[in-house]
Amino acid sequence: DIVLTQSPATLSVSPGERATLSCRVSQSISNTYFAWYRQKPGQAPSLLIYGASNRATGVPDRFSGSGSGADFTLTISRLEPEDSAVYYCQQYAGMPRTFGQGTKVELK
Amino acid sequence: EVQLVESGGGLVQPGGSLRLSCAASGFTFSSYDFYWVRQAPGKGLECISYISGSGSSIYYTESVKGRFTISRDNANNSIYLQMNRLKPEDSAVYYCASLTSGWHPLFDSWGQGTLVTVSS
């Protein structure tokens, strides 16, 4: 299985500041098959980014995805209170789909 | 409005069985693949089973192979997960989901989840 490793495990950021989350994939994959999700407490995950850099419907432009091959990044440019959540990366280049272990973003 | 609604979770003893259901509405059900994704308490996300739109392609993660069976009824817009020989480590919230794909990149929908607790 393709393994995804996220860093850091926890990120503490002040409102209005930038948050940068990383995801390393155990093998090089096509950008087409990489996504980021956000999971707020008590809720199901929701899609933020697909195809490594494309925002899903309704996702604010403060969220951006970048990267290629085996290294991908999610940037939240101006953190807002509702961004406090756990963020997961996911690959769908191979079966099974696999997720990273998550990065918890906390507001200072 | 796209909607997925799971049901069937609950408390079951080790070795017991449960059948989860997922009722879909608001889209052309047979055109989309589905997954069951589980999340143990305080843990991350794990795709445990997959079924293609036609039902002809199926996948199970190793830990549930031989114990769980995924199926779908395209006439009734439903997905099922039959879970047998349950173990305490199967305790989790189980989500029914149709996930973003190369074919349908903007379509990504999850149910609210149903809690399965395996304990004596």
PDB file of C-alpha atoms in Angstrom:
ATOM      1  CA  ASP A   1       0.000   0.000   0.000  1.00  0.00           C
ATOM      2  CA  ILE A   2       1.041   3.602  -0.613  1.00  0.00           C
ATOM      3  CA  VAL A   3       1.914   5.274   2.705  1.00  0.00           C
ATOM      4  CA  LEU A   4       1.301   8.971   3.361  1.00  0.00           C
ATOM      5  CA  THR A   5       3.184  10.734   6.152  1.00  0.00           C
ATOM      6  CA  GLN A   6       1.946  14.130   7.321  1.00  0.00           C
ATOM      7  CA  SER A   7       3.866  16.745   9.249  1.00  0.00           C
ATOM      8  CA  PRO A   8       3.660  18.277  11.698  1.00  0.00           C
ATOM      9  CA  ALA A   9       1.271  16.268  13.849  1.00  0.00           C
ATOM     10  CA  THR A  10      -0.022  19.458  15.476  1.00  0.00           C
ATOM     11  CA  LEU A  11       0.245  23.043  14.306  1.00  0.00           C
ATOM     12  CA  SER A  12      -0.595  26.008  16.519  1.00  0.00           C
ATOM     13  CA  VAL A  13      -1.195  29.214  14.579  1.00  0.00           C
ATOM     14  CA  SER A  14      -2.606  32.644  15.418  1.00  0.00           C
ATOM     15  CA  PRO A  15      -5.702  33.867  13.564  1.00  0.00           C
ATOM     16  CA  GLY A  16      -4.723  35.700  10.401  1.00  0.00           C
ATOM     17  CA  GLU A  17      -1.392  33.915  10.102  1.00  0.00           C
ATOM     18  CA  ARG A  18      -0.314  31.331   7.543  1.00  0.00           C
ATOM     19  CA  ALA A  19      -0.390  27.573   8.134  1.00  0.00           C
ATOM     20  CA  THR A  20       1.673  25.168   6.038  1.00  0.00           C
ATOM     21  CA  LEU A  21       0.932  21.434   6.157  1.00  0.00           C
ATOM     22  CA  SER A  22       3.051  18.775   4.461  1.00  0.00           C
ATOM     23  CA  CYS A  23       2.348  15.301   3.140  1.00  0.00           C
ATOM     24  CA  ARG A  24       5.022  12.928   1.884  1.00  0.00           C
ATOM     25  CA  VAL A  25       4.035   9.934  -0.240  1.00  0.00           C
ATOM     26  CA  SER A  26       5.981   6.656  -0.155  1.00  0.00           C
ATOM     27  CA  GLN A  27       6.193   6.603  -3.957  1.00  0.00           C
ATOM     28  CA  SER A  28       5.848   9.161  -6.695  1.00  0.00           C
ATOM     29  CA  ILE A  29       2.249   9.617  -7.846  1.00  0.00           C
ATOM     30  CA  SER A  30       0.472  11.714 -10.436  1.00  0.00           C
ATOM     31  CA  ASN A  31      -0.826  15.057  -9.151  1.00  0.00           C
ATOM     32  CA  THR A  32      -4.206  14.084 -10.560  1.00  0.00           C
ATOM     33  CA  TYR A  33      -4.753  11.576  -7.764  1.00  0.00           C
ATOM     34  CA  PHE A  34      -3.994  13.583  -4.640  1.00  0.00           C
ATOM     35  CA  ALA A  35      -6.437  15.345  -2.309  1.00  0.00           C
ATOM     36  CA  TRP A  36      -6.724  17.206   0.970  1.00  0.00           C
ATOM     37  CA  TYR A  37      -9.657  16.920   3.410  1.00  0.00           C
ATOM     38  CA  ARG A  38     -10.674  18.857   6.505  1.00  0.00           C
ATOM     39  CA  GLN A  39     -12.478  17.202   9.402  1.00  0.00           C
ATOM     40  CA  LYS A  40     -14.061  19.356  12.042  1.00  0.00           C
ATOM     41  CA  PRO A  41     -14.897  17.775  15.426  1.00  0.00           C
ATOM     42  CA  GLY A  42     -17.923  15.501  15.281  1.00  0.00           C
ATOM     43  CA  GLN A  43     -18.263  15.830  11.499  1.00  0.00           C
ATOM     44  CA  ALA A  44     -17.433  13.773   8.463  1.00  0.00           C
ATOM     45  CA  PRO A  45     -14.404  14.871   6.431  1.00  0.00           C
ATOM     46  CA  SER A  46     -14.999  17.329   3.609  1.00  0.00           C
ATOM     47  CA  LEU A  47     -12.988  17.758   0.432  1.00  0.00           C
ATOM     48  CA  LEU A  48     -10.797  20.844   0.210  1.00  0.00           C
ATOM     49  CA  ILE A  49      -8.406  20.176  -2.655  1.00  0.00           C
ATOM     50  CA  TYR A  50      -8.417  17.611  -5.477  1.00  0.00           C
ATOM     51  CA  GLY A  51      -5.824  16.993  -8.149  1.00  0.00           C
ATOM     52  CA  ALA A  52      -3.212  18.418  -5.741  1.00  0.00           C
ATOM     53  CA  SER A  53      -4.055  22.062  -6.453  1.00  0.00           C
ATOM     54  CA  ASN A  54      -7.729  22.452  -7.380  1.00  0.00           C
ATOM     55  CA  ARG A  55     -10.130  23.845  -4.807  1.00  0.00           C
ATOM     56  CA  ALA A  56     -13.369  21.949  -4.332  1.00  0.00           C
ATOM     57  CA  THR A  57     -16.703  23.709  -4.732  1.00  0.00           C
ATOM     58  CA  GLY A  58     -17.208  26.419  -2.144  1.00  0.00           C
ATOM     59  CA  VAL A  59     -13.699  26.247  -0.668  1.00  0.00           C
ATOM     60  CA  PRO A  60     -12.326  29.735   0.081  1.00  0.00           C
ATOM     61  CA  ASP A  61      -9.283  30.927  -1.863  1.00  0.00           C
ATOM     62  CA  ARG A  62      -7.230  31.164   1.331  1.00  0.00           C
ATOM     63  CA  PHE A  63      -6.756  27.380   0.872  1.00  0.00           C
ATOM     64  CA  SER A  64      -4.204  26.360  -1.732  1.00  0.00           C
ATOM     65  CA  GLY A  65      -2.549  23.071  -2.626  1.00  0.00           C
ATOM     66  CA  SER A  66       0.792  22.522  -4.304  1.00  0.00           C
ATOM     67  CA  GLY A  67       3.426  19.919  -4.890  1.00  0.00           C
ATOM     68  CA  SER A  68       4.202  17.011  -7.159  1.00  0.00           C
ATOM     69  CA  GLY A  69       5.648  13.525  -7.218  1.00  0.00           C
ATOM     70  CA  ALA A  70       5.987  12.540  -3.580  1.00  0.00           C
ATOM     71  CA  ASP A  71       5.783  15.868  -1.742  1.00  0.00           C
ATOM     72  CA  PHE A  72       2.619  17.889  -1.378  1.00  0.00           C
ATOM     73  CA  THR A  73       1.660  20.971   0.623  1.00  0.00           C
ATOM     74  CA  LEU A  74      -1.560  22.551   1.853  1.00  0.00           C
ATOM     75  CA  THR A  75      -1.345  26.243   2.694  1.00  0.00           C
ATOM     76  CA  ILE A  76      -3.974  28.192   4.598  1.00  0.00           C
ATOM     77  CA  SER A  77      -2.981  31.781   3.935  1.00  0.00           C
ATOM     78  CA  ARG A  78      -4.994  33.606   6.616  1.00  0.00           C
ATOM     79  CA  LEU A  79      -6.206  31.325   9.366  1.00  0.00           C
ATOM     80  CA  GLU A  80      -9.760  31.853  10.588  1.00  0.00           C
ATOM     81  CA  PRO A  81     -11.363  30.367  13.717  1.00  0.00           C
ATOM     82  CA  GLU A  82     -13.388  27.842  11.709  1.00  0.00           C
ATOM     83  CA  ASP A  83     -10.158  26.392  10.290  1.00  0.00           C
ATOM     84  CA  SER A  84      -9.433  24.701  13.605  1.00  0.00           C
ATOM     85  CA  ALA A  85      -9.682  21.059  12.533  1.00  0.00           C
ATOM     86  CA  VAL A  86      -7.754  17.973  11.525  1.00  0.00           C
ATOM     87  CA  TYR A  87      -6.477  17.931   7.949  1.00  0.00           C
ATOM     88  CA  TYR A  88      -5.858  14.706   6.029  1.00  0.00           C
ATOM     89  CA  CYS A  89      -4.102  14.080   2.760  1.00  0.00           C
ATOM     90  CA  GLN A  90      -5.242  11.219   0.532  1.00  0.00           C
ATOM     91  CA  GLN A  91      -3.911   9.470  -2.535  1.00  0.00           C
ATOM     92  CA  TYR A  92      -6.092   7.735  -5.091  1.00  0.00           C
ATOM     93  CA  ALA A  93      -3.420   6.694  -7.547  1.00  0.00           C
ATOM     94  CA  GLY A  94      -3.542   3.132  -6.311  1.00  0.00           C
ATOM     95  CA  MET A  95      -5.906   0.788  -4.514  1.00  0.00           C
ATOM     96  CA  PRO A  96      -6.433   0.982  -1.630  1.00  0.00           C
ATOM     97  CA  ARG A  97      -6.954   4.675  -1.245  1.00  0.00           C
ATOM     98  CA  THR A  98      -4.871   5.725   1.704  1.00  0.00           C
ATOM     99  CA  PHE A  99      -4.884   8.714   4.018  1.00  0.00           C
ATOM    100  CA  GLY A 100      -2.168  10.387   6.001  1.00  0.00           C
ATOM    101  CA  GLN A 101      -2.427  10.233   9.767  1.00  0.00           C
ATOM    102  CA  GLY A 102      -3.646  13.841   9.964  1.00  0.00           C
ATOM    103  CA  THR A 103      -2.386  17.253  11.077  1.00  0.00           C
ATOM    104  CA  LYS A 104      -4.332  18.970  13.836  1.00  0.00           C
ATOM    105  CA  VAL A 105      -4.482  22.744  13.351  1.00  0.00           C
ATOM    106  CA  GLU A 106      -5.125  24.676  16.528  1.00  0.00           C
ATOM    107  CA  LEU A 107      -5.648  28.382  16.939  1.00  0.00           C
ATOM    108  CA  LYS A 108      -3.486  30.186  19.474  1.00  0.00           C
TER     109      LYS A 108
ATOM    110  CA  GLU B   1     -29.315  17.820  -2.766  1.00  0.00           C
ATOM    111  CA  VAL B   2     -26.812  14.983  -2.524  1.00  0.00           C
ATOM    112  CA  GLN B   3     -27.361  12.964   0.609  1.00  0.00           C
ATOM    113  CA  LEU B   4     -25.922   9.775   2.100  1.00  0.00           C
ATOM    114  CA  VAL B   5     -27.507   8.364   5.248  1.00  0.00           C
ATOM    115  CA  GLU B   6     -25.977   5.431   7.087  1.00  0.00           C
ATOM    116  CA  SER B   7     -27.761   3.166   9.527  1.00  0.00           C
ATOM    117  CA  GLY B   8     -27.260  -0.144  11.276  1.00  0.00           C
ATOM    118  CA  GLY B   9     -24.509   0.621  13.754  1.00  0.00           C
ATOM    119  CA  GLY B  10     -24.661  -0.309  17.404  1.00  0.00           C
ATOM    120  CA  LEU B  11     -23.174  -2.358  20.210  1.00  0.00           C
ATOM    121  CA  VAL B  12     -22.327  -5.968  19.398  1.00  0.00           C
ATOM    122  CA  GLN B  13     -20.369  -8.669  21.182  1.00  0.00           C
ATOM    123  CA  PRO B  14     -17.101  -9.988  19.768  1.00  0.00           C
ATOM    124  CA  GLY B  15     -17.847 -12.616  17.153  1.00  0.00           C
ATOM    125  CA  GLY B  16     -21.196 -11.064  16.348  1.00  0.00           C
ATOM    126  CA  SER B  17     -22.538  -9.551  13.148  1.00  0.00           C
ATOM    127  CA  LEU B  18     -23.956  -6.243  11.948  1.00  0.00           C
ATOM    128  CA  ARG B  19     -25.235  -5.009   8.617  1.00  0.00           C
ATOM    129  CA  LEU B  20     -24.655  -1.373   7.767  1.00  0.00           C
ATOM    130  CA  SER B  21     -26.789   0.374   5.177  1.00  0.00           C
ATOM    131  CA  CYS B  22     -26.259   3.590   3.260  1.00  0.00           C
ATOM    132  CA  ALA B  23     -29.191   5.239   1.495  1.00  0.00           C
ATOM    133  CA  ALA B  24     -28.279   7.668  -1.269  1.00  0.00           C
ATOM    134  CA  SER B  25     -30.316  10.392  -2.920  1.00  0.00           C
ATOM    135  CA  GLY B  26     -29.943  13.452  -5.113  1.00  0.00           C
ATOM    136  CA  PHE B  27     -27.668  12.043  -7.843  1.00  0.00           C
ATOM    137  CA  THR B  28     -27.396   9.273 -10.428  1.00  0.00           C
ATOM    138  CA  PHE B  29     -26.419   6.542  -7.981  1.00  0.00           C
ATOM    139  CA  SER B  30     -25.272   3.839 -10.403  1.00  0.00           C
ATOM    140  CA  SER B  31     -22.699   6.173 -11.990  1.00  0.00           C
ATOM    141  CA  TYR B  32     -20.563   6.380  -8.854  1.00  0.00           C
ATOM    142  CA  ASP B  33     -18.191   4.131  -6.983  1.00  0.00           C
ATOM    143  CA  PHE B  34     -18.514   3.867  -3.221  1.00  0.00           C
ATOM    144  CA  TYR B  35     -16.278   3.253  -0.228  1.00  0.00           C
ATOM    145  CA  TRP B  36     -16.728   2.362   3.379  1.00  0.00           C
ATOM    146  CA  VAL B  37     -14.265   4.412   5.413  1.00  0.00           C
ATOM    147  CA  ARG B  38     -13.859   3.856   9.132  1.00  0.00           C
ATOM    148  CA  GLN B  39     -12.381   5.928  11.922  1.00  0.00           C
ATOM    149  CA  ALA B  40     -11.539   4.387  15.259  1.00  0.00           C
ATOM    150  CA  PRO B  41     -12.012   6.695  18.282  1.00  0.00           C
ATOM    151  CA  GLY B  42      -9.377   9.439  18.197  1.00  0.00           C
ATOM    152  CA  LYS B  43      -7.685   7.904  15.161  1.00  0.00           C
ATOM    153  CA  GLY B  44      -7.360   8.587  11.444  1.00  0.00           C
ATOM    154  CA  LEU B  45      -9.281   7.494   8.366  1.00  0.00           C
ATOM    155  CA  GLU B  46      -9.082   4.032   6.793  1.00  0.00           C
ATOM    156  CA  CYS B  47     -10.694   2.905   3.536  1.00  0.00           C
ATOM    157  CA  ILE B  48     -11.762  -0.652   4.240  1.00  0.00           C
ATOM    158  CA  SER B  49     -13.902  -1.531   1.237  1.00  0.00           C
ATOM    159  CA  TYR B  50     -14.746  -0.355  -2.280  1.00  0.00           C
ATOM    160  CA  ILE B  51     -17.419  -1.179  -4.821  1.00  0.00           C
ATOM    161  CA  SER B  52     -17.633   0.095  -8.384  1.00  0.00           C
ATOM    162  CA  GLY B  53     -20.764   1.644  -9.871  1.00  0.00           C
ATOM    163  CA  SER B  54     -21.824  -1.593 -11.541  1.00  0.00           C
ATOM    164  CA  GLY B  55     -20.822  -3.691  -8.540  1.00  0.00           C
ATOM    165  CA  SER B  56     -18.430  -5.737 -10.657  1.00  0.00           C
ATOM    166  CA  SER B  57     -15.255  -4.523  -8.953  1.00  0.00           C
ATOM    167  CA  ILE B  58     -14.806  -4.926  -5.201  1.00  0.00           C
ATOM    168  CA  TYR B  59     -11.926  -4.427  -2.796  1.00  0.00           C
ATOM    169  CA  TYR B  60     -11.311  -5.169   0.894  1.00  0.00           C
ATOM    170  CA  THR B  61      -8.461  -4.169   3.102  1.00  0.00           C
ATOM    171  CA  GLU B  62      -6.596  -7.151   4.497  1.00  0.00           C
ATOM    172  CA  SER B  63      -7.885  -6.775   8.052  1.00  0.00           C
ATOM    173  CA  VAL B  64     -11.536  -7.281   7.023  1.00  0.00           C
ATOM    174  CA  LYS B  65     -11.113  -9.671   4.097  1.00  0.00           C
ATOM    175  CA  GLY B  66     -13.184 -12.813   4.602  1.00  0.00           C
ATOM    176  CA  ARG B  67     -15.281 -11.203   7.338  1.00  0.00           C
ATOM    177  CA  PHE B  68     -16.911  -8.183   5.655  1.00  0.00           C
ATOM    178  CA  THR B  69     -18.957  -8.115   2.444  1.00  0.00           C
ATOM    179  CA  ILE B  70     -19.809  -4.975   0.498  1.00  0.00           C
ATOM    180  CA  SER B  71     -22.765  -4.868  -1.879  1.00  0.00           C
ATOM    181  CA  ARG B  72     -25.032  -2.401  -3.620  1.00  0.00           C
ATOM    182  CA  ASP B  73     -28.589  -2.254  -4.913  1.00  0.00           C
ATOM    183  CA  ASN B  74     -28.723   0.204  -7.787  1.00  0.00           C
ATOM    184  CA  ALA B  75     -32.499  -0.133  -8.035  1.00  0.00           C
ATOM    185  CA  ASN B  76     -32.852   1.145  -4.480  1.00  0.00           C
ATOM    186  CA  ASN B  77     -29.855   3.510  -4.365  1.00  0.00           C
ATOM    187  CA  SER B  78     -28.275   1.697  -1.450  1.00  0.00           C
ATOM    188  CA  ILE B  79     -24.897   0.419  -0.308  1.00  0.00           C
ATOM    189  CA  TYR B  80     -24.434  -2.273   2.310  1.00  0.00           C
ATOM    190  CA  LEU B  81     -21.649  -3.638   4.486  1.00  0.00           C
ATOM    191  CA  GLN B  82     -22.238  -7.032   6.072  1.00  0.00           C
ATOM    192  CA  MET B  83     -19.831  -7.408   8.975  1.00  0.00           C
ATOM    193  CA  ASN B  84     -19.312 -10.870  10.476  1.00  0.00           C
ATOM    194  CA  ARG B  85     -16.967 -12.235  13.161  1.00  0.00           C
ATOM    195  CA  LEU B  86     -16.552  -8.738  14.569  1.00  0.00           C
ATOM    196  CA  LYS B  87     -13.521  -7.955  16.710  1.00  0.00           C
ATOM    197  CA  PRO B  88     -12.983  -5.186  19.288  1.00  0.00           C
ATOM    198  CA  GLU B  89     -10.552  -3.537  16.854  1.00  0.00           C
ATOM    199  CA  ASP B  90     -13.442  -3.088  14.409  1.00  0.00           C
ATOM    200  CA  SER B  91     -14.953  -0.499  16.778  1.00  0.00           C
ATOM    201  CA  ALA B  92     -15.177   2.747  14.856  1.00  0.00           C
ATOM    202  CA  VAL B  93     -17.401   5.265  13.134  1.00  0.00           C
ATOM    203  CA  TYR B  94     -18.183   3.849   9.702  1.00  0.00           C
ATOM    204  CA  TYR B  95     -18.723   6.307   6.857  1.00  0.00           C
ATOM    205  CA  CYS B  96     -20.282   5.564   3.517  1.00  0.00           C
ATOM    206  CA  ALA B  97     -18.617   7.806   0.931  1.00  0.00           C
ATOM    207  CA  SER B  98     -18.319   8.471  -2.754  1.00  0.00           C
ATOM    208  CA  LEU B  99     -14.927  10.077  -3.150  1.00  0.00           C
ATOM    209  CA  THR B 100     -13.329  12.415  -5.654  1.00  0.00           C
ATOM    210  CA  SER B 101     -11.881  10.549  -8.623  1.00  0.00           C
ATOM    211  CA  GLY B 102     -10.271  11.156 -11.959  1.00  0.00           C
ATOM    212  CA  TRP B 103     -13.662  10.635 -13.604  1.00  0.00           C
ATOM    213  CA  HIS B 104     -15.676  12.771 -11.198  1.00  0.00           C
ATOM    214  CA  PRO B 105     -13.215  15.118  -9.493  1.00  0.00           C
ATOM    215  CA  LEU B 106     -15.821  17.475  -8.053  1.00  0.00           C
ATOM    216  CA  PHE B 107     -18.096  14.751  -6.659  1.00  0.00           C
ATOM    217  CA  ASP B 108     -17.171  13.914  -3.088  1.00  0.00           C
ATOM    218  CA  SER B 109     -19.884  13.054  -0.593  1.00  0.00           C
ATOM    219  CA  TRP B 110     -19.890  11.459   2.858  1.00  0.00           C
ATOM    220  CA  GLY B 111     -22.611  10.239   5.152  1.00  0.00           C
ATOM    221  CA  GLN B 112     -22.813  11.353   8.760  1.00  0.00           C
ATOM    222  CA  GLY B 113     -21.317   8.072   9.968  1.00  0.00           C
ATOM    223  CA  THR B 114     -22.642   5.248  12.107  1.00  0.00           C
ATOM    224  CA  LEU B 115     -20.904   4.073  15.277  1.00  0.00           C
ATOM    225  CA  VAL B 116     -20.020   0.418  15.693  1.00  0.00           C
ATOM    226  CA  THR B 117     -18.887  -0.723  19.119  1.00  0.00           C
ATOM    227  CA  VAL B 118     -17.623  -4.280  19.558  1.00  0.00           C
ATOM    228  CA  SER B 119     -17.446  -5.129  23.225  1.00  0.00           C
ATOM    229  CA  SER B 120     -18.557  -7.745  25.711  1.00  0.00           C
TER     230      SER B 120
END
